[in-house]
Short mmCIF file of C-alpha atoms in Angstrom, two decimals:
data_model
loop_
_atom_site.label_atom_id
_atom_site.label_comp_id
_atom_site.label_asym_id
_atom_site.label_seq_id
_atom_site.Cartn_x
_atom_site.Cartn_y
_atom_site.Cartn_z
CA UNK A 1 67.22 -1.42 13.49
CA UNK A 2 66.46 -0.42 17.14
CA UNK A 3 63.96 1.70 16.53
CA UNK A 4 62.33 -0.64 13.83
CA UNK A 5 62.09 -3.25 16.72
CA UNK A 6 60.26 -1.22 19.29
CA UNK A 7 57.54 -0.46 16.66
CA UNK A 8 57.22 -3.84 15.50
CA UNK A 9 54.99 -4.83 19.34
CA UNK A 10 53.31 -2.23 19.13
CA UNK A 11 51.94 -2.40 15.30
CA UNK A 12 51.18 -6.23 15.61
CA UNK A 13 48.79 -4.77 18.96
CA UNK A 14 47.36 -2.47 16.46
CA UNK A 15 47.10 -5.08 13.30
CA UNK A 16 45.22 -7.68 15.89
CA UNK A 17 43.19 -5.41 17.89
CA UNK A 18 39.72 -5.04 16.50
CA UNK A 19 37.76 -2.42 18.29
CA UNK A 20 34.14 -3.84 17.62
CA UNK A 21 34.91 -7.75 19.05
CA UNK A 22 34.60 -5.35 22.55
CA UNK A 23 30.99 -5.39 22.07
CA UNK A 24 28.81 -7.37 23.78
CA UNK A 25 26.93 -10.35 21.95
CA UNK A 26 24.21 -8.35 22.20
CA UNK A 27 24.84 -5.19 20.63
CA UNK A 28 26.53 -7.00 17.84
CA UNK A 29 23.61 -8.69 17.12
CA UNK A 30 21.23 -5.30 17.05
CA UNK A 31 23.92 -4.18 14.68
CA UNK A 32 23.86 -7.39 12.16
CA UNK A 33 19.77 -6.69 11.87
CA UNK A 34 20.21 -3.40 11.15
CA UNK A 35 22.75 -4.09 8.33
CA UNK A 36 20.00 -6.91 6.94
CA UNK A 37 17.46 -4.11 7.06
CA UNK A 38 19.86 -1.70 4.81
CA UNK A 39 20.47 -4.54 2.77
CA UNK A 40 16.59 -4.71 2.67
CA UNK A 41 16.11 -7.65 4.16
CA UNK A 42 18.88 -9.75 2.99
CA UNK A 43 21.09 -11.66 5.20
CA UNK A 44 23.96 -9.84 6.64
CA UNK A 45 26.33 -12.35 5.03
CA UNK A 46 29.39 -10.14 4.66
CA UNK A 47 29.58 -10.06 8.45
CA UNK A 48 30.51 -13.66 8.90
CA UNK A 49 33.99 -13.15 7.23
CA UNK A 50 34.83 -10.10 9.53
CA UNK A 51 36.13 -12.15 12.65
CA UNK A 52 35.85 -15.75 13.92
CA UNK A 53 33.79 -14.30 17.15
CA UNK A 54 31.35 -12.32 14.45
CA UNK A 55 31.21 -15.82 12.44
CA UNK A 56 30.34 -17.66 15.77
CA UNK A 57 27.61 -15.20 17.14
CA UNK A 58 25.66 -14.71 13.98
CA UNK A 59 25.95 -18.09 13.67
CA UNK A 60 24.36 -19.36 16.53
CA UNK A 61 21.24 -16.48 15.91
CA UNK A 62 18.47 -18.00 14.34
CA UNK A 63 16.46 -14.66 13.50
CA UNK A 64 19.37 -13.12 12.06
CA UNK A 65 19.21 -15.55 8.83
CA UNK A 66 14.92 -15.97 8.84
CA UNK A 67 14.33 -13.01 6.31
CA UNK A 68 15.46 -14.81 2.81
CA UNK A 69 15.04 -13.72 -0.61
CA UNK A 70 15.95 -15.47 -3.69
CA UNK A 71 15.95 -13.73 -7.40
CA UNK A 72 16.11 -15.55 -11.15
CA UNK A 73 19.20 -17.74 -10.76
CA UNK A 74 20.50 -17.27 -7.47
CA UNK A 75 21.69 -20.44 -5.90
CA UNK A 76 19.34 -22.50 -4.60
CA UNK A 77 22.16 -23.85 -2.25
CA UNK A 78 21.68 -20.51 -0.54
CA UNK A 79 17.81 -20.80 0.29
CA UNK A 80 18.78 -24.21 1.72
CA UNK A 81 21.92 -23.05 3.75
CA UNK A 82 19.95 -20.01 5.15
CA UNK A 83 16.73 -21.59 6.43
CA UNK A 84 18.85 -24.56 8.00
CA UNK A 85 21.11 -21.19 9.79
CA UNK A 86 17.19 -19.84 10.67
CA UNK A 87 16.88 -23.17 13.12
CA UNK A 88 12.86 -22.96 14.27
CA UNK A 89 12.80 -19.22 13.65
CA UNK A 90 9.66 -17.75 11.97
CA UNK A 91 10.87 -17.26 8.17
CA UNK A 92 10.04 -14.24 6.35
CA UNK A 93 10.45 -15.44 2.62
CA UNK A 94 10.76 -12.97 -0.32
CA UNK A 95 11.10 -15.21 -3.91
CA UNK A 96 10.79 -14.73 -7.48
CA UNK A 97 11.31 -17.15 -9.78
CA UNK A 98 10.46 -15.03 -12.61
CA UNK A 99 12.80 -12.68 -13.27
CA UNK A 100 13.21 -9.99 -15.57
CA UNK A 101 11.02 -9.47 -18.41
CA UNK A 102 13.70 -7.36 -20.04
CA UNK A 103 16.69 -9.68 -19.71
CA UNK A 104 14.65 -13.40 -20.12
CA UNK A 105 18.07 -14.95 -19.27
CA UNK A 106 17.13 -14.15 -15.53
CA UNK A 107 14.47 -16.15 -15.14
CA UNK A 108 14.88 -19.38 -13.20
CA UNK A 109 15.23 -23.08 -15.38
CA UNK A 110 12.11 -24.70 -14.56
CA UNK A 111 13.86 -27.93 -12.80
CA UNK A 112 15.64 -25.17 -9.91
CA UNK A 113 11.70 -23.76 -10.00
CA UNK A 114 10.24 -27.22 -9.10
CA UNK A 115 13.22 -27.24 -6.54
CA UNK A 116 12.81 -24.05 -5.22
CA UNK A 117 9.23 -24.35 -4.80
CA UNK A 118 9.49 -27.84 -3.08
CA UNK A 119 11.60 -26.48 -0.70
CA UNK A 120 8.98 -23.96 0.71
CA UNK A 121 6.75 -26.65 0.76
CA UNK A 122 8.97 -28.56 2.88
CA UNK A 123 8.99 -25.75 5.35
CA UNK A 124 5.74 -24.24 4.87
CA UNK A 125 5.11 -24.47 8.85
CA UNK A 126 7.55 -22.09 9.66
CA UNK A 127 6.70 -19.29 7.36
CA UNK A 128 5.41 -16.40 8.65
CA UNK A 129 5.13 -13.97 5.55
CA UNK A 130 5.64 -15.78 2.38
CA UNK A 131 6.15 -13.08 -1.08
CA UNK A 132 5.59 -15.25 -4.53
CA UNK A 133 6.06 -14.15 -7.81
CA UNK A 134 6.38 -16.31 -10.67
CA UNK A 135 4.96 -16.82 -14.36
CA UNK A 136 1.79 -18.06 -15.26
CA UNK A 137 3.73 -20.82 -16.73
CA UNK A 138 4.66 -21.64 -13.46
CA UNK A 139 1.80 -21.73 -11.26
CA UNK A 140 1.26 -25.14 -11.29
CA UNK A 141 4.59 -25.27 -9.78
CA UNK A 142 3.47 -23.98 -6.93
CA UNK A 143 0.10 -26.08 -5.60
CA UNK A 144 1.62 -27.69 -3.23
CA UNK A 145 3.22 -24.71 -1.72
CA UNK A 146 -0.98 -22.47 -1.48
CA UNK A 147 -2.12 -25.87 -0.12
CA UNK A 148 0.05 -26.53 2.19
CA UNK A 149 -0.82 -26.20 6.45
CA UNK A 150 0.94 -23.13 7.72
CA UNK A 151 -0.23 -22.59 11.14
CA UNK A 152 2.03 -19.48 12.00
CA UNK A 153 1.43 -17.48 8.00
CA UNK A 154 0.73 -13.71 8.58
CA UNK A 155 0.74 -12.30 5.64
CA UNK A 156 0.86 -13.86 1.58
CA UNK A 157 1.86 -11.68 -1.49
CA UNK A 158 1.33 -13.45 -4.99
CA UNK A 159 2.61 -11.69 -8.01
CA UNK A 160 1.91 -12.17 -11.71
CA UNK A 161 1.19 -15.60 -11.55
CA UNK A 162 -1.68 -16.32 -13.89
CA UNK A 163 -4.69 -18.03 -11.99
CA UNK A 164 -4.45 -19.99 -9.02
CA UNK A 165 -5.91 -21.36 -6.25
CA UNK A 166 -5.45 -20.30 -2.87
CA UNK A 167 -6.44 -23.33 -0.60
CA UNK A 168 -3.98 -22.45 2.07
CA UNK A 169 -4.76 -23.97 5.67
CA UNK A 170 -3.63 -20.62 7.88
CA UNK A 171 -5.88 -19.69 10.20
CA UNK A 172 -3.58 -16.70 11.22
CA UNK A 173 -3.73 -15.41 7.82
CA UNK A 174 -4.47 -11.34 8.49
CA UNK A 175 -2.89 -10.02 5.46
CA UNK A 176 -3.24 -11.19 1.38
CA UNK A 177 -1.80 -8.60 -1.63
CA UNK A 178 -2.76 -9.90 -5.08
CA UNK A 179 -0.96 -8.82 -7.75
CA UNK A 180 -1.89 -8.87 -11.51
CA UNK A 181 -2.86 -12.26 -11.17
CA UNK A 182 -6.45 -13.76 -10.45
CA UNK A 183 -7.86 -16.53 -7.98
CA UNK A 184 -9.99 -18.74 -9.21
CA UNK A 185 -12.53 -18.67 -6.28
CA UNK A 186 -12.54 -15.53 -4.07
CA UNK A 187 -14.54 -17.14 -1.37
CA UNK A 188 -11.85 -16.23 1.54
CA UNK A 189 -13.57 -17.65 4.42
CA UNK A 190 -10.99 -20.27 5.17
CA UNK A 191 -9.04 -17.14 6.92
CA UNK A 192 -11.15 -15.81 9.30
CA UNK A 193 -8.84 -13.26 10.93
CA UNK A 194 -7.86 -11.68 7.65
CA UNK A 195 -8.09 -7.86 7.99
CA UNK A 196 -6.21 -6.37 5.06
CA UNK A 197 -6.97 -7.30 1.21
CA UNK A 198 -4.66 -5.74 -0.98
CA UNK A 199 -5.94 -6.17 -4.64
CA UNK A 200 -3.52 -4.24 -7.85
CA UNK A 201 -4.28 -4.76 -11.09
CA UNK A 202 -6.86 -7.07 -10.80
CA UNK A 203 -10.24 -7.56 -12.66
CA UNK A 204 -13.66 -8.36 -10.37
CA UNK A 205 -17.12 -8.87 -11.12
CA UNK A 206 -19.51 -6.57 -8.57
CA UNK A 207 -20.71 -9.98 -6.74
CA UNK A 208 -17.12 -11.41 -6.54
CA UNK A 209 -16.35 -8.30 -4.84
CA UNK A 210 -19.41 -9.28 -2.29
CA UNK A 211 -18.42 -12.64 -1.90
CA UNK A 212 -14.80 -11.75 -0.89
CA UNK A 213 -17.05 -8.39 2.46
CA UNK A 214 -19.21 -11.31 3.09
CA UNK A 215 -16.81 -13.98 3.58
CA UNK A 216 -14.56 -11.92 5.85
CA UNK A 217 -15.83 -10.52 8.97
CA UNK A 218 -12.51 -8.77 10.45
CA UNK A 219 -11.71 -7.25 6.73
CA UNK A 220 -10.94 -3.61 7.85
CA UNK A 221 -8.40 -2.29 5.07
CA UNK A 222 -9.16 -3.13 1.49
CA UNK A 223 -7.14 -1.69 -1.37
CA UNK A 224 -7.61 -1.28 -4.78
CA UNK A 225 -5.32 -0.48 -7.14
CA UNK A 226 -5.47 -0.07 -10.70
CA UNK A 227 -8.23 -2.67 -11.36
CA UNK A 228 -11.17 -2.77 -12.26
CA UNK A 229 -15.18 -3.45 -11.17
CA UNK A 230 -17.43 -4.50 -13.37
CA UNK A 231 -20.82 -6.10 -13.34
CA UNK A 232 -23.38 -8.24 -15.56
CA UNK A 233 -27.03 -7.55 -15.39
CA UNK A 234 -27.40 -10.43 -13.46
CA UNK A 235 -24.79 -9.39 -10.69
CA UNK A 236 -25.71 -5.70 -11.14
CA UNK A 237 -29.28 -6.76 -9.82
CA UNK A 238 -27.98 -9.37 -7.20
CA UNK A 239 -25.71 -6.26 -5.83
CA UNK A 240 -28.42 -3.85 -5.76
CA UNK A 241 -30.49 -6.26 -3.38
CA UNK A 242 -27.52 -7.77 -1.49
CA UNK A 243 -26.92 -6.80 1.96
CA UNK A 244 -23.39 -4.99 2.51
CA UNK A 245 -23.99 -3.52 5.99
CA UNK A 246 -22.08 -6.11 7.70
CA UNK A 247 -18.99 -4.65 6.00
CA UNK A 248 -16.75 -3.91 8.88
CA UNK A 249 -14.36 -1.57 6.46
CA UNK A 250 -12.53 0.79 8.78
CA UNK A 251 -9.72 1.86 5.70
CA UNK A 252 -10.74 2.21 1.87
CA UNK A 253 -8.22 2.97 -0.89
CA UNK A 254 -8.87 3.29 -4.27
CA UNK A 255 -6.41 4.00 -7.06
CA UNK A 256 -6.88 4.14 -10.71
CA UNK A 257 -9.67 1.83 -10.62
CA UNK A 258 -11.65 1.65 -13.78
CA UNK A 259 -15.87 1.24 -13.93
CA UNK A 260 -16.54 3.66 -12.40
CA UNK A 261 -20.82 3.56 -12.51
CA UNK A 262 -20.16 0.52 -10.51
CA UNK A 263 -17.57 1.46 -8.21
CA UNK A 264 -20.16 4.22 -7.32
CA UNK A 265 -22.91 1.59 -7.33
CA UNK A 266 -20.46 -0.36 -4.50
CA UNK A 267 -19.67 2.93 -2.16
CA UNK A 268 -23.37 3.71 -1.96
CA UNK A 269 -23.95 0.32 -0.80
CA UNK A 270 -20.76 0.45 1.54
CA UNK A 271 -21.30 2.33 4.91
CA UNK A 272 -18.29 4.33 4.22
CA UNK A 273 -19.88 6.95 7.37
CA UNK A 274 -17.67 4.44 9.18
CA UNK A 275 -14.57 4.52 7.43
CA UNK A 276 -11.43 5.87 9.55
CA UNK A 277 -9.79 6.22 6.02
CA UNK A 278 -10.33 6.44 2.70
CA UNK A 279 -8.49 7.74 0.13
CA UNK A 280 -9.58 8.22 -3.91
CA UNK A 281 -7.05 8.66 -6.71
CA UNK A 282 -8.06 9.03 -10.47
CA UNK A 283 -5.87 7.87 -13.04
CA UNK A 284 -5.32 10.59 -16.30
CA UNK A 285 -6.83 7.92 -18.68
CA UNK A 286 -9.87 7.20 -16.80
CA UNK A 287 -13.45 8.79 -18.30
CA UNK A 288 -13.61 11.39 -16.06
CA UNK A 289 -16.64 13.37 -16.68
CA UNK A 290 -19.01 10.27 -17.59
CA UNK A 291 -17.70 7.63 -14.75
CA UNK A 292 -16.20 9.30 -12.05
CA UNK A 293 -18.71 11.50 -11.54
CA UNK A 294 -20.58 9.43 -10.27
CA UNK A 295 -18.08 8.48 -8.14
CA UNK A 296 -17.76 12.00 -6.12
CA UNK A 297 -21.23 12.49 -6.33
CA UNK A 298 -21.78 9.24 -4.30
CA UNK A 299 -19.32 10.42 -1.58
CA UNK A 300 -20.64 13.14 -1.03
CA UNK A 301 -24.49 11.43 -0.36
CA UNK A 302 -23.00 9.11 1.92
CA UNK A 303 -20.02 10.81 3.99
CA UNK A 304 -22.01 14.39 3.90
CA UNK A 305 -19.19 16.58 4.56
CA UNK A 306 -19.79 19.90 5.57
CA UNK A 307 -16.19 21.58 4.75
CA UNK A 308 -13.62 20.66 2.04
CA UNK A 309 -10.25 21.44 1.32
CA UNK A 310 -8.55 22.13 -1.61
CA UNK A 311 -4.57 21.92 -2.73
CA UNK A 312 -2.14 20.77 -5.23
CA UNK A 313 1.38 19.12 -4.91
CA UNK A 314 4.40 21.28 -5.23
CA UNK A 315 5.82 18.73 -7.77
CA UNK A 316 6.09 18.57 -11.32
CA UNK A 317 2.94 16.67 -11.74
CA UNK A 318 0.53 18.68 -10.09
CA UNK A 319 -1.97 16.36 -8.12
CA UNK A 320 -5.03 18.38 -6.93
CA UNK A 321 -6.50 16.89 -3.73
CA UNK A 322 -9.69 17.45 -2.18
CA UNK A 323 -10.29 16.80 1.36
CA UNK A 324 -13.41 16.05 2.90
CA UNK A 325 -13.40 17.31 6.46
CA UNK A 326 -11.22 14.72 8.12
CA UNK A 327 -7.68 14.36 6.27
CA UNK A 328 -7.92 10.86 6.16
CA UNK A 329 -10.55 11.40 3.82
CA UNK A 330 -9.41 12.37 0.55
CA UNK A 331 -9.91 12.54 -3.83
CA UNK A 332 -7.01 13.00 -6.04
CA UNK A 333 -6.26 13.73 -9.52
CA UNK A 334 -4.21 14.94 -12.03
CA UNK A 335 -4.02 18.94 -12.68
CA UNK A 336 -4.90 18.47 -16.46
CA UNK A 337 -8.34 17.07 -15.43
CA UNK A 338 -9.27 19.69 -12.43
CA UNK A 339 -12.21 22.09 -14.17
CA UNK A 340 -13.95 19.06 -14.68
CA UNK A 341 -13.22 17.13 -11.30
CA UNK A 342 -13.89 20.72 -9.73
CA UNK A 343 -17.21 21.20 -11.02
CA UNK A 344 -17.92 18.27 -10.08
CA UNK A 345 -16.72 18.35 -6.37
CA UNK A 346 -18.59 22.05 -6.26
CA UNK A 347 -21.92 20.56 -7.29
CA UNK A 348 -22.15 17.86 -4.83
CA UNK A 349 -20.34 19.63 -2.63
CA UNK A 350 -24.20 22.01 -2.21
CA UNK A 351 -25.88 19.45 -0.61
CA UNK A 352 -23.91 19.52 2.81
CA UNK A 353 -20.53 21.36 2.34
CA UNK A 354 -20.37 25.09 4.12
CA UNK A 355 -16.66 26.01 4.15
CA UNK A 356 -14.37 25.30 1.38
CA UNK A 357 -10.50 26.17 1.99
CA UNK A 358 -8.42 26.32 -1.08
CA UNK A 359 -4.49 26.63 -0.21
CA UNK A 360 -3.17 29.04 -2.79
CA UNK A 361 -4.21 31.50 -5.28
CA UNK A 362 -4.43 29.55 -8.28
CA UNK A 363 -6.89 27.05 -6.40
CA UNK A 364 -8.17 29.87 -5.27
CA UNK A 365 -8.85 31.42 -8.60
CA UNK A 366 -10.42 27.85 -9.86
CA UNK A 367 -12.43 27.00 -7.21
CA UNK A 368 -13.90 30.53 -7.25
CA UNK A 369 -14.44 30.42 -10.75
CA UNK A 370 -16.50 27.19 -10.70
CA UNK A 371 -17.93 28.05 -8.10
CA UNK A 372 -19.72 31.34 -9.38
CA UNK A 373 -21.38 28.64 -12.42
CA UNK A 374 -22.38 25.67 -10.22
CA UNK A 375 -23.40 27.12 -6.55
CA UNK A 376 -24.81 30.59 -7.55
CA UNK A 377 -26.44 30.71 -4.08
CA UNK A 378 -23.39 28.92 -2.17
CA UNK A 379 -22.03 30.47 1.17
CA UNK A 380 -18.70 30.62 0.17
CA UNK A 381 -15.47 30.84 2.80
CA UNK A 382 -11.84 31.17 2.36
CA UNK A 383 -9.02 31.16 4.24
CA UNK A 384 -7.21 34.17 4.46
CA UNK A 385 -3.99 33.31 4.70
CA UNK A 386 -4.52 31.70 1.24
CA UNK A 387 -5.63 34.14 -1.06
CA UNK A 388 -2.78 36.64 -1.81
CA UNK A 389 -1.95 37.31 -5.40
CA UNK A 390 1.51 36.68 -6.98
CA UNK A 391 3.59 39.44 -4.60
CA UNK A 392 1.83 38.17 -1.67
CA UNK A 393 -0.50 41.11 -1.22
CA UNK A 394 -4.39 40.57 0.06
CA UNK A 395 -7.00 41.77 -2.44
CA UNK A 396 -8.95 44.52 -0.62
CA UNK A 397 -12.00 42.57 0.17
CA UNK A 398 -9.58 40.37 2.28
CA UNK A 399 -8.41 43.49 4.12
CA UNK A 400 -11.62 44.58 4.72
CA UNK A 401 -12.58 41.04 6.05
CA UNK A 402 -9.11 40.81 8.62
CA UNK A 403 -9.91 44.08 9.53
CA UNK A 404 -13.38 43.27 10.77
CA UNK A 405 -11.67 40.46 12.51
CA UNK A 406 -9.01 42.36 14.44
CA UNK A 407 -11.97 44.53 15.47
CA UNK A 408 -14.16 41.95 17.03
CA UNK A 409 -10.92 40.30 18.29
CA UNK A 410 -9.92 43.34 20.71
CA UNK A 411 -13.70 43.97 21.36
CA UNK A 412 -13.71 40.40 22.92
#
């Protein structure tokens, strides 16, 4: 019994001390944001029932609770609790009122979607990145909310919501990601310090396209992704005499984009000799050979690049890249199209191009191969290291060729 009560002390020490409420205030909090960023944004909720003193300094630390997300039926007694935790902090808001097309029981009731959405609109002056998504059904919904004053808004992502119209009044605006939806003007000149447009999945007319370079002055990163660009007569003639040089365009991205005649007809216009970055990616189902073509042909009039690069992905799927001097300036496309794509590269590629570097044999072997057809009078160089066969031996013209180059090397 002795012994039994001169362990009890020292295990109710033990049971009561808590070796993290040494911290400072401080630290604590650096570690509560970096459990919200784990939890990818969320709240770090679960940290409130640790210890009174945890409760009471995240608590009392506004930015701690300003990233919110809210999915299908999640409580809308949460969103409400959460921003009135967030104080005057910025609020980074991440909601979908959608849910999941597979399970339609996840979707929001439309009365907790009027709620959720009047809510934001309630508080629209201290959002700094506000993240829609919604139905089309639902867009209405939401008026209020992309007409509301937000002096402090960064950055806007709207997802599958139908049509809409974006009559926000942010003048801080720099960033906008559309998503499978549509506006229903693209005249963006209400945000004048917007300088990335992210566009996926979405449909424009050549002249839209115009309207949205000539309404934004500070645009320097425009994405597309898996859309398309298309043009009447009319607008195909209003494009060819429309004046694009006042396209400040520092980063270009374009992904899977279909119309590909006038995609080409847009980067000629472009001046893409500017460009910092721009990246090309062909989808498998595109038309190749009759659009895209065009496509490579036009970068290589314009950018003139006087070496390219050539190499594949070690994964399963076997993207072949083509760089065009700078790495930041790149095509890409599937394996199962890369004769075609190749030939293609090869024949514009005679213009300007004088070294091409392909990074392993079987490059090697295609790029020579189209090569010898398209640019029978084509200086062509490799790089050594590149060409061995299958037991990583040099052919003998390569040995020949590193030979002369030790030679001259020890001459020198």
């Amino acid at each position: 019994m002795g012994a039994v009560s001169s362990v009890l002390p020292f295990s109710s020490f033990w049971n009561s001390y808590r070796p993290f409420d040494a911290l400072p205030d401080e630290l604590l909090v650096l570690i509560f944001e970096h459990v919200g960023k784990l939890l990818i944004g969320r709240p770090p909720i679960a940290c409130l029932r640790v210890s009174k003193r945890w409760r009471a300094i995240a608590q009392t630390t506004p930015r701690l609770w300003s990233s919110i997300s809210l999915y299908g039926q999640h409580p809308l007694r949460g969103l409400e609790s959460l921003i009135a935790l967030s104080l005057s902090a910025p609020l980074n808001l991440d909601l979908d009122v959608a849910g999941d097309a597979t399970y339609p029981g996840t979707a929001c009731h439309p009365w907790r979607a009027v709620q959720v959405a009047n809510v934001v609109a309630e508080n629209m002056h201290r959002v700094a990145r506000l993240q829609l998504r919604f139905h089309p059904h639902q867009a209405s919904l939401f008026d209020n909310v992309l007409s509301s004053t937000a002096p402090i808004l960064d950055e806007v992502v709207l997802m599958c919501g139908g049509v809409v119209d974006l009559d926000l009044d942010a003048p801080g605006l720099r960033r906008l990601e559309v998503d499978r939806m549509q506006l229903r003007q693209w005249d963006l000149s209400a945000f004048p310090l917007l300088s990335e447009l992210c566009l996926r999945s979405v449909d424009l007319e050549l002249p839209e396209l115009h309207s949205i370079i000539s309404s934004l002055q500070r645009l320097e990163t425009l994405v597309l992704d898996e859309g398309s660009v298309q043009a009447s007569w009319d607008g195909l003639a209003h494009s060819v005499t429309a004046d694009w040089s006042h396209a400040f365009l520092r980063r270009l991205v374009i992904t899977n984009a279909f119309g590909g005649s006038v995609l080409g007809l847009f980067l000629l216009k472009l001046p893409l000799a500017d460009l910092e970055h721009f990246e090309l990616t062909f989808d498998p189902f595109t038309e190749y050979t009759s659009t895209m073509s065009s496509v490579v042909d036009t970068l290589f009039i314009v950018l003139k690049p006087t070496s390219i690069r050539v190499w594949r992905t070690k994964d399963k799927d076997k993207i072949w890249h083509v760089q065009l001097d700078d790495p930041r300036r790149s095509i890409a496309f599937p394996q199962r199209v890369g004769g075609p794509i190749i030939s293609t590269v090869l024949e514009a590629a005679a213009r300007s191009v004088r070294k091409i570097f392909a990074d392993d044999a079987f490059c090697n072997q295609i790029v020579r191969r189209h090569a010898k057809d398209a640019l029978p009078e084509f200086q062509y160089f490799e790089e050594l290291e590149f060409i061995r066969d299958a037991k990583g031996r040099l052919p003998s013209r390569a040995n020949e060729a590193l030979e002369a180059c030790l030679e001259v090397s020890q001459r020198d």
